[in-house]
Amino acid sequence: MSRTLAEWLAYQERVNVHSIELGLDRVREVWRRMGAPAPAKRVITVGGTNGKGSTVALLEAMLRAADLRVGAFTSPHLLEYNERVRIDGVDADDAALVASFERIEAVRGSVPLTYFEFGALAALDLFARAVVDVAVLEVGLGGRLDAVNIVDADVAVITTVDLDHMEWLGPDRDSIGREKAGIARAGRPAIVGELDPPAGLLDALAERGARVERAGIDFSVERHQDGWRWLHRDGSAMELPDPALAAPVQYANAAAAIAALHVLGLGALTPSAFFAAVSAGLHEVRVQARLQSIGGEPPLVVDVGHNPQAARALAEWLDTQPPARVHAVYGALADKDVAGVIGALGTRIGHWHLAGLDQATPRGMPVATLAAILQQVLPQASYGVHADVPAALAAARAAAQPGERILAFGSFFVASAVLAERLG
């Protein structure tokens, strides 16, 4: 009897005793047994500490605006597992995912795949069967040893490098950058999306023989009152509309996405058609929980930002907004740099509505621990403690006065709880 999707996901969590087990040998062997079909005619992988999901969404929107058939793989999901695999902008349905899991299980034998590896293989399988023109694959963790890296990408994009997952990737930006460089291939383009990448990233890309294209050197952004301009060292330039995604950091993500498409080459697309596709993609791109405005009164904005670099981006966005007292609904996983996140936002937050995540996931930080860190970093901070995200959100809504705003952030678990509450 066939399992339901929910039963398959529960089963996958039991197959491997490790929730994370980096390495390519196991997943590559199962993919080989499946026939290892190419997931698409062209493949773009997107790695980095922050900005991956937004960059995938930008690439997907631009490519679809060019009338190309696109497969996009992202993780984690917010509300439904199906969000992880999209074909032509549509989430994979339960039946397709179940059929793919059955094909994987039929050849897996005794190879102990992780939950993420099952999903990555299913995405590759479904993209190959759908005969997509371009597959855009988000790297799960790191790069060199992530399951997505069994595919030789035509273009690799590395958005940013900062301190996160240090127990897996290393203690500093240089070592983390070296791991992320592992998605690049010799003789193929690697797009570096941040202006100040660590030397370890650049050295590793050079060692791999990648054709590096760097933000600020090979391509750049000029912002002005009515939009922005993307420029390339080869003389290419485009006057573009602002990205539909909020936050100043989205210009860097958009610039990296455009650079990837610029070097990928899109066959018969004329310069004017390329410009039209990029412009349309910037206008049409949507991705949940990236400074997503929920609206209401007081207005609520939700973001998945969960590390210091993401918190700095949130701070930069807050600095561009009209002055207003901010109520933060904040929860965190136990392995995150909570002190760094709190320090980055500092006194921009008027009141912290802290939420425990220990009921949502074994990795969640209890609210008492979160409060202790907040008191250490910001001794004068105004805060309240709540058992979970719904309670913290309810308290924020009750406390916020007209003209104030609520910002919910800190984890995918925070964002998913807020979005689920919105749906009722």
Coordinates of C-alpha atoms in Angstrom, one line a residue:
M1 CA 0.0 0.0 0.0
S2 CA 1.4 3.4 -1.0
R3 CA 2.3 5.8 1.7
T4 CA 0.8 9.3 1.8
L5 CA 3.2 12.2 1.5
A6 CA 3.0 12.8 5.3
E7 CA 3.9 9.1 5.9
W8 CA 6.8 9.3 3.5
L9 CA 8.2 12.4 5.3
A10 CA 7.9 10.7 8.7
Y11 CA 9.6 7.6 7.3
Q12 CA 12.5 9.7 5.9
E13 CA 13.2 11.1 9.3
R14 CA 13.8 7.6 10.6
V15 CA 15.9 6.2 7.7
N16 CA 19.1 7.9 8.8
V17 CA 20.0 8.4 12.5
H18 CA 21.6 11.7 11.6
S19 CA 19.3 14.6 10.6
I20 CA 22.3 16.2 8.9
E21 CA 25.1 14.0 7.4
L22 CA 27.2 15.9 4.9
G23 CA 28.9 14.0 2.1
L24 CA 28.1 13.1 -1.5
D25 CA 28.9 9.4 -1.8
R26 CA 25.5 8.1 -0.5
V27 CA 23.3 10.5 -2.4
R28 CA 25.4 10.2 -5.6
E29 CA 25.2 6.4 -5.5
V30 CA 21.4 6.5 -5.3
W31 CA 21.2 9.0 -8.1
R32 CA 23.4 6.7 -10.2
R33 CA 21.1 3.8 -9.5
M34 CA 18.2 6.0 -10.8
G35 CA 20.0 6.5 -14.0
A36 CA 21.4 10.0 -13.1
P37 CA 19.5 11.9 -15.8
A38 CA 20.4 15.5 -16.1
P39 CA 17.8 17.6 -14.2
A40 CA 17.7 20.2 -17.0
K41 CA 19.4 21.5 -20.1
R42 CA 21.1 24.2 -17.9
V43 CA 21.6 24.2 -14.2
I44 CA 22.2 27.1 -11.8
T45 CA 23.1 26.4 -8.2
V46 CA 22.7 29.1 -5.5
G47 CA 24.7 28.9 -2.3
G48 CA 25.5 31.4 0.5
T49 CA 24.7 32.2 4.1
N50 CA 21.8 34.6 3.3
G51 CA 19.9 35.6 0.2
K52 CA 19.7 32.2 -1.4
G53 CA 15.9 31.9 -1.4
S54 CA 15.4 35.4 -2.7
T55 CA 18.0 34.9 -5.4
V56 CA 16.4 31.6 -6.5
A57 CA 13.0 33.4 -6.7
L58 CA 14.5 36.2 -8.7
L59 CA 16.2 33.8 -11.2
E60 CA 13.0 31.8 -11.4
A61 CA 10.9 34.9 -12.2
M62 CA 13.3 36.2 -14.8
L63 CA 13.7 32.9 -16.5
R64 CA 9.9 32.3 -16.6
A65 CA 9.4 35.8 -18.0
A66 CA 11.7 34.7 -20.8
D67 CA 9.2 31.9 -21.6
L68 CA 11.5 29.2 -20.3
R69 CA 10.3 26.1 -18.4
V70 CA 11.9 26.4 -14.9
G71 CA 12.4 24.0 -12.1
A72 CA 13.2 25.5 -8.7
F73 CA 14.3 23.6 -5.6
T74 CA 14.5 25.4 -2.2
S75 CA 14.5 24.6 1.5
P76 CA 13.2 24.6 4.1
H77 CA 9.5 25.1 3.5
L78 CA 7.2 27.4 5.5
L79 CA 3.8 25.8 5.4
E80 CA 3.8 22.8 3.1
Y81 CA 6.6 20.4 2.0
N82 CA 5.4 20.8 -1.6
E83 CA 6.9 24.4 -1.6
R84 CA 10.4 22.9 -2.0
V85 CA 9.9 21.7 -5.6
R86 CA 8.3 24.0 -8.2
I87 CA 7.9 23.5 -11.9
D88 CA 6.8 26.4 -13.9
G89 CA 5.9 28.3 -10.8
V90 CA 3.7 25.6 -9.4
D91 CA 4.4 23.5 -6.3
A92 CA 4.8 19.8 -6.9
D93 CA 1.6 18.0 -5.8
D94 CA 1.5 15.1 -3.3
A95 CA 1.2 12.4 -6.0
A96 CA 4.3 13.5 -7.9
L97 CA 6.4 13.7 -4.8
V98 CA 5.2 10.3 -3.5
A99 CA 5.9 8.7 -6.9
S100 CA 9.4 10.1 -6.9
F101 CA 10.0 8.9 -3.3
E102 CA 8.9 5.4 -4.4
R103 CA 11.4 5.5 -7.3
I104 CA 14.1 6.5 -4.9
E105 CA 13.2 3.8 -2.4
A106 CA 13.1 1.2 -5.1
V107 CA 16.8 1.6 -5.8
R108 CA 18.1 2.9 -2.4
G109 CA 18.8 -0.5 -0.9
S110 CA 20.6 0.0 2.4
V111 CA 22.0 3.5 1.7
P112 CA 20.8 5.7 4.6
L113 CA 19.7 8.9 3.0
T114 CA 18.7 12.0 5.1
Y115 CA 15.4 13.8 4.9
F116 CA 17.0 16.6 2.9
E117 CA 18.7 14.1 0.5
F118 CA 15.4 12.4 -0.3
G119 CA 14.0 15.8 -1.2
A120 CA 17.0 16.8 -3.3
L121 CA 16.8 13.6 -5.3
A122 CA 13.1 14.0 -5.8
A123 CA 13.6 17.5 -7.2
L124 CA 16.2 16.3 -9.6
D125 CA 14.0 13.4 -10.7
L126 CA 10.9 15.5 -11.2
F127 CA 12.8 18.2 -13.1
A128 CA 14.3 15.6 -15.4
R129 CA 10.9 14.0 -16.1
A130 CA 9.3 17.5 -16.7
V131 CA 12.0 18.3 -19.2
V132 CA 12.6 21.8 -17.8
D133 CA 14.9 24.2 -19.6
V134 CA 16.6 25.5 -16.5
A135 CA 16.9 24.0 -13.0
V136 CA 17.7 26.5 -10.2
L137 CA 18.9 24.6 -7.1
E138 CA 19.3 26.1 -3.7
V139 CA 22.2 24.6 -1.7
G140 CA 21.0 23.4 1.7
L141 CA 24.0 23.7 4.0
G142 CA 27.5 24.8 3.0
G143 CA 28.2 23.7 -0.6
R144 CA 31.1 21.3 -1.1
L145 CA 29.4 18.4 0.7
D146 CA 25.7 19.3 0.2
A147 CA 23.5 16.9 -1.7
V148 CA 22.8 19.5 -4.5
N149 CA 26.5 19.4 -5.4
I150 CA 26.2 16.0 -7.1
V151 CA 25.1 18.1 -10.1
D152 CA 27.7 20.0 -12.2
A153 CA 26.1 23.4 -12.5
D154 CA 26.6 25.6 -15.5
V155 CA 26.7 28.6 -13.3
A156 CA 27.2 28.8 -9.5
V157 CA 26.0 31.8 -7.5
I158 CA 27.4 32.5 -4.0
T159 CA 25.3 35.3 -2.5
T160 CA 27.0 36.0 0.9
V161 CA 29.4 34.4 3.4
D162 CA 28.9 35.0 7.1
L163 CA 29.0 33.1 10.4
D164 CA 26.4 30.4 10.5
H165 CA 26.4 26.6 10.9
M166 CA 29.9 26.9 12.2
E167 CA 29.8 23.4 13.8
W168 CA 29.6 22.0 10.2
L169 CA 31.4 24.6 8.1
G170 CA 34.2 26.0 10.2
P171 CA 35.0 28.8 12.7
D172 CA 35.4 31.8 10.4
R173 CA 34.4 33.4 7.1
D174 CA 37.4 32.1 5.3
S175 CA 36.7 28.4 6.2
I176 CA 33.0 28.8 5.5
G177 CA 33.8 30.5 2.2
R178 CA 36.0 27.6 1.2
E179 CA 33.1 25.2 1.8
K180 CA 30.7 27.3 -0.2
A181 CA 33.1 27.6 -3.1
G182 CA 32.7 23.8 -3.6
I183 CA 29.7 24.3 -5.8
A184 CA 31.8 26.0 -8.5
R185 CA 33.3 24.0 -11.4
A186 CA 36.5 24.4 -13.4
G187 CA 36.1 26.6 -16.4
R188 CA 32.5 27.6 -15.5
P189 CA 31.2 30.9 -14.1
A190 CA 30.9 31.5 -10.4
I191 CA 29.1 34.6 -9.4
V192 CA 30.1 36.2 -6.1
G193 CA 27.3 38.5 -4.9
E194 CA 28.8 40.4 -2.0
L195 CA 31.2 43.3 -2.2
D196 CA 33.6 42.1 0.5
P197 CA 33.9 38.3 0.2
P198 CA 36.4 36.5 2.4
A199 CA 39.7 35.6 1.0
G200 CA 39.0 31.9 1.6
L201 CA 36.2 32.0 -0.8
L202 CA 38.2 33.7 -3.6
D203 CA 41.2 31.5 -3.0
A204 CA 39.1 28.3 -3.2
L205 CA 37.4 29.5 -6.4
A206 CA 40.8 30.2 -8.0
E207 CA 42.0 26.8 -6.9
R208 CA 39.0 25.2 -8.5
G209 CA 39.6 27.1 -11.8
A210 CA 36.2 28.8 -11.8
R211 CA 35.6 31.9 -13.9
V212 CA 34.8 34.3 -11.1
E213 CA 32.5 37.3 -11.6
R214 CA 32.5 39.6 -8.6
A215 CA 30.0 42.2 -7.5
G216 CA 31.6 45.6 -7.5
I217 CA 34.3 44.5 -10.0
D218 CA 32.8 42.6 -12.9
F219 CA 29.2 43.9 -12.4
S220 CA 27.8 46.6 -10.2
V221 CA 24.6 48.5 -9.1
E222 CA 23.9 52.2 -9.4
R223 CA 20.8 53.2 -7.5
H224 CA 18.8 56.4 -8.2
Q225 CA 15.5 57.9 -7.4
D226 CA 13.5 56.2 -10.2
G227 CA 15.0 52.8 -10.1
W228 CA 18.5 51.4 -10.5
R229 CA 21.1 50.5 -13.1
W230 CA 22.9 47.2 -13.6
L231 CA 26.3 47.4 -15.3
H232 CA 28.8 44.8 -16.5
R233 CA 32.5 45.3 -17.3
D234 CA 31.8 44.2 -20.9
G235 CA 29.8 47.4 -21.4
S236 CA 26.4 45.9 -20.9
A237 CA 24.0 48.1 -18.9
M238 CA 20.3 48.2 -18.1
E239 CA 18.0 50.7 -16.4
L240 CA 15.7 48.6 -14.3
P241 CA 12.7 48.9 -12.0
D242 CA 13.1 48.3 -8.3
P243 CA 12.7 44.7 -7.2
A244 CA 9.3 43.8 -5.8
L245 CA 11.0 42.3 -2.8
A246 CA 11.5 44.7 0.1
A247 CA 14.9 45.4 1.8
P248 CA 18.0 47.2 0.4
V249 CA 19.8 43.9 0.2
Q250 CA 17.6 42.7 -2.6
Y251 CA 19.4 44.9 -5.1
A252 CA 22.5 42.8 -4.4
N253 CA 20.6 39.6 -4.8
A254 CA 19.0 40.9 -8.1
A255 CA 22.4 42.0 -9.4
A256 CA 23.9 38.5 -8.8
A257 CA 20.9 36.9 -10.4
I258 CA 21.2 39.1 -13.5
A259 CA 25.0 38.4 -13.6
A260 CA 24.2 34.6 -13.6
L261 CA 21.8 34.9 -16.5
H262 CA 24.2 37.2 -18.4
V263 CA 27.0 34.6 -18.3
L264 CA 24.6 31.7 -18.8
G265 CA 23.5 32.8 -22.2
L266 CA 19.9 32.3 -23.1
G267 CA 20.2 31.2 -26.7
A268 CA 18.0 33.2 -29.1
L269 CA 17.1 36.0 -26.6
T270 CA 18.0 39.4 -28.1
P271 CA 19.3 42.1 -25.7
S272 CA 15.9 43.8 -25.7
A273 CA 14.2 40.5 -24.9
F274 CA 16.7 39.8 -22.1
F275 CA 16.0 43.3 -20.7
A276 CA 12.3 42.7 -20.9
A277 CA 12.6 39.3 -19.1
V278 CA 14.8 40.8 -16.3
S279 CA 12.5 43.8 -15.8
A280 CA 9.4 41.6 -15.7
G281 CA 11.0 39.2 -13.3
L282 CA 11.9 42.0 -10.9
H283 CA 8.3 43.2 -11.0
E284 CA 6.7 39.8 -10.6
V285 CA 9.0 38.0 -8.2
R286 CA 7.4 36.8 -5.0
V287 CA 8.8 34.9 -2.1
Q288 CA 7.3 34.3 1.3
A289 CA 8.7 35.7 4.6
R290 CA 11.4 37.9 3.2
L291 CA 10.2 41.2 4.7
Q292 CA 6.7 40.1 3.7
S293 CA 4.1 42.6 4.6
I294 CA 1.0 41.0 6.2
G295 CA -0.7 44.3 6.5
G296 CA -3.3 44.9 9.2
E297 CA -3.3 47.4 12.0
P298 CA -0.8 47.6 13.5
P299 CA 1.1 46.5 10.3
L300 CA 2.9 43.2 10.6
V301 CA 6.1 42.3 8.6
V302 CA 7.5 38.7 8.7
D303 CA 11.1 37.7 7.8
V304 CA 13.1 34.5 8.1
G305 CA 16.3 36.3 9.1
H306 CA 18.1 34.2 11.7
N307 CA 21.7 35.2 11.9
P308 CA 23.7 38.4 12.5
Q309 CA 24.2 39.2 8.8
A310 CA 20.4 38.8 8.2
A311 CA 19.8 41.0 11.3
R312 CA 22.0 43.7 9.9
A313 CA 20.0 43.6 6.7
L314 CA 16.8 44.0 8.8
A315 CA 18.4 46.9 10.6
E316 CA 19.3 48.5 7.3
W317 CA 15.7 48.1 6.2
L318 CA 14.3 49.6 9.5
D319 CA 16.5 52.6 9.0
T320 CA 14.9 53.3 5.7
Q321 CA 11.3 53.2 7.1
P322 CA 9.4 56.1 8.7
P323 CA 10.2 56.4 12.4
A324 CA 7.9 54.2 14.4
R325 CA 8.2 52.1 17.6
V326 CA 8.9 48.5 16.6
H327 CA 7.5 45.4 18.4
A328 CA 9.7 42.4 17.7
V329 CA 8.3 38.9 17.8
Y330 CA 11.5 36.9 18.1
G331 CA 12.4 33.2 18.5
A332 CA 15.6 31.3 17.7
L333 CA 17.1 27.9 17.4
A334 CA 19.6 26.9 20.0
D335 CA 22.6 26.8 17.7
K336 CA 22.2 30.4 16.4
D337 CA 24.2 33.5 17.4
V338 CA 21.4 35.1 19.3
A339 CA 23.6 37.7 20.9
G340 CA 24.8 38.8 17.4
V341 CA 21.3 39.1 16.2
I342 CA 20.1 41.2 19.1
G343 CA 23.2 43.3 19.0
A344 CA 22.7 44.1 15.3
L345 CA 19.2 45.4 15.9
G346 CA 19.9 47.0 19.2
T347 CA 17.7 49.9 20.2
R348 CA 15.8 49.9 16.9
I349 CA 13.4 47.5 18.7
G350 CA 11.1 49.2 21.2
H351 CA 9.8 46.0 22.8
W352 CA 10.9 42.4 22.4
H353 CA 8.1 39.8 22.5
L354 CA 10.3 36.7 23.0
A355 CA 9.0 33.3 21.9
G356 CA 10.2 29.9 22.9
L357 CA 10.7 27.5 20.0
D358 CA 11.5 24.4 22.1
Q359 CA 7.9 23.2 21.6
A360 CA 8.2 23.5 17.9
T361 CA 11.4 21.7 17.4
P362 CA 14.1 19.9 19.4
R363 CA 16.5 22.5 18.2
G364 CA 14.5 25.3 19.5
M365 CA 15.8 27.7 22.2
P366 CA 13.7 28.0 25.4
V367 CA 12.3 31.4 26.1
A368 CA 14.2 31.7 29.4
T369 CA 17.5 31.2 27.7
L370 CA 16.5 33.8 25.0
A371 CA 15.6 36.3 27.7
A372 CA 18.9 35.8 29.5
I373 CA 20.9 36.5 26.4
L374 CA 18.8 39.6 25.7
Q375 CA 19.4 40.9 29.2
Q376 CA 23.2 40.4 28.7
V377 CA 23.3 42.2 25.4
L378 CA 20.7 44.9 26.0
P379 CA 20.3 45.3 29.8
Q380 CA 17.8 48.1 29.4
A381 CA 15.7 46.4 26.8
S382 CA 11.9 46.2 27.3
Y383 CA 10.7 42.6 26.8
G384 CA 8.1 40.0 27.6
V385 CA 8.4 36.2 27.5
H386 CA 6.0 33.8 25.9
A387 CA 5.8 30.0 25.5
D388 CA 5.5 30.1 21.7
V389 CA 5.1 32.3 18.6
P390 CA 1.3 32.5 18.6
A391 CA 1.4 33.8 22.2
A392 CA 4.1 36.3 21.4
L393 CA 2.3 37.5 18.3
A394 CA -0.9 38.0 20.3
A395 CA 0.9 40.0 22.9
A396 CA 2.6 42.2 20.3
R397 CA -0.8 42.9 18.6
A398 CA -2.3 43.8 22.0
A399 CA 0.6 46.1 23.0
A400 CA 1.2 47.9 19.7
Q401 CA -0.3 51.3 19.4
P402 CA -1.6 53.1 16.2
G403 CA 1.4 54.2 14.2
E404 CA 3.7 51.4 15.5
R405 CA 4.7 48.2 13.7
I406 CA 5.4 44.5 14.4
L407 CA 8.4 42.7 13.0
A408 CA 8.3 38.9 13.4
F409 CA 11.6 37.2 12.6
G410 CA 14.4 34.9 13.9
S411 CA 13.7 31.5 12.3
F412 CA 11.7 29.7 9.6
F413 CA 9.7 28.3 12.6
V414 CA 8.7 31.9 13.6
A415 CA 7.8 32.8 10.0
S416 CA 5.8 29.6 9.4
A417 CA 3.8 30.1 12.7
V418 CA 3.0 33.7 11.8
L419 CA 1.9 32.7 8.2
A420 CA -0.1 29.8 9.5
E421 CA -1.9 32.0 12.0
R422 CA -2.7 34.4 9.1
L423 CA -4.4 31.5 7.2
G424 CA -6.4 30.6 10.3

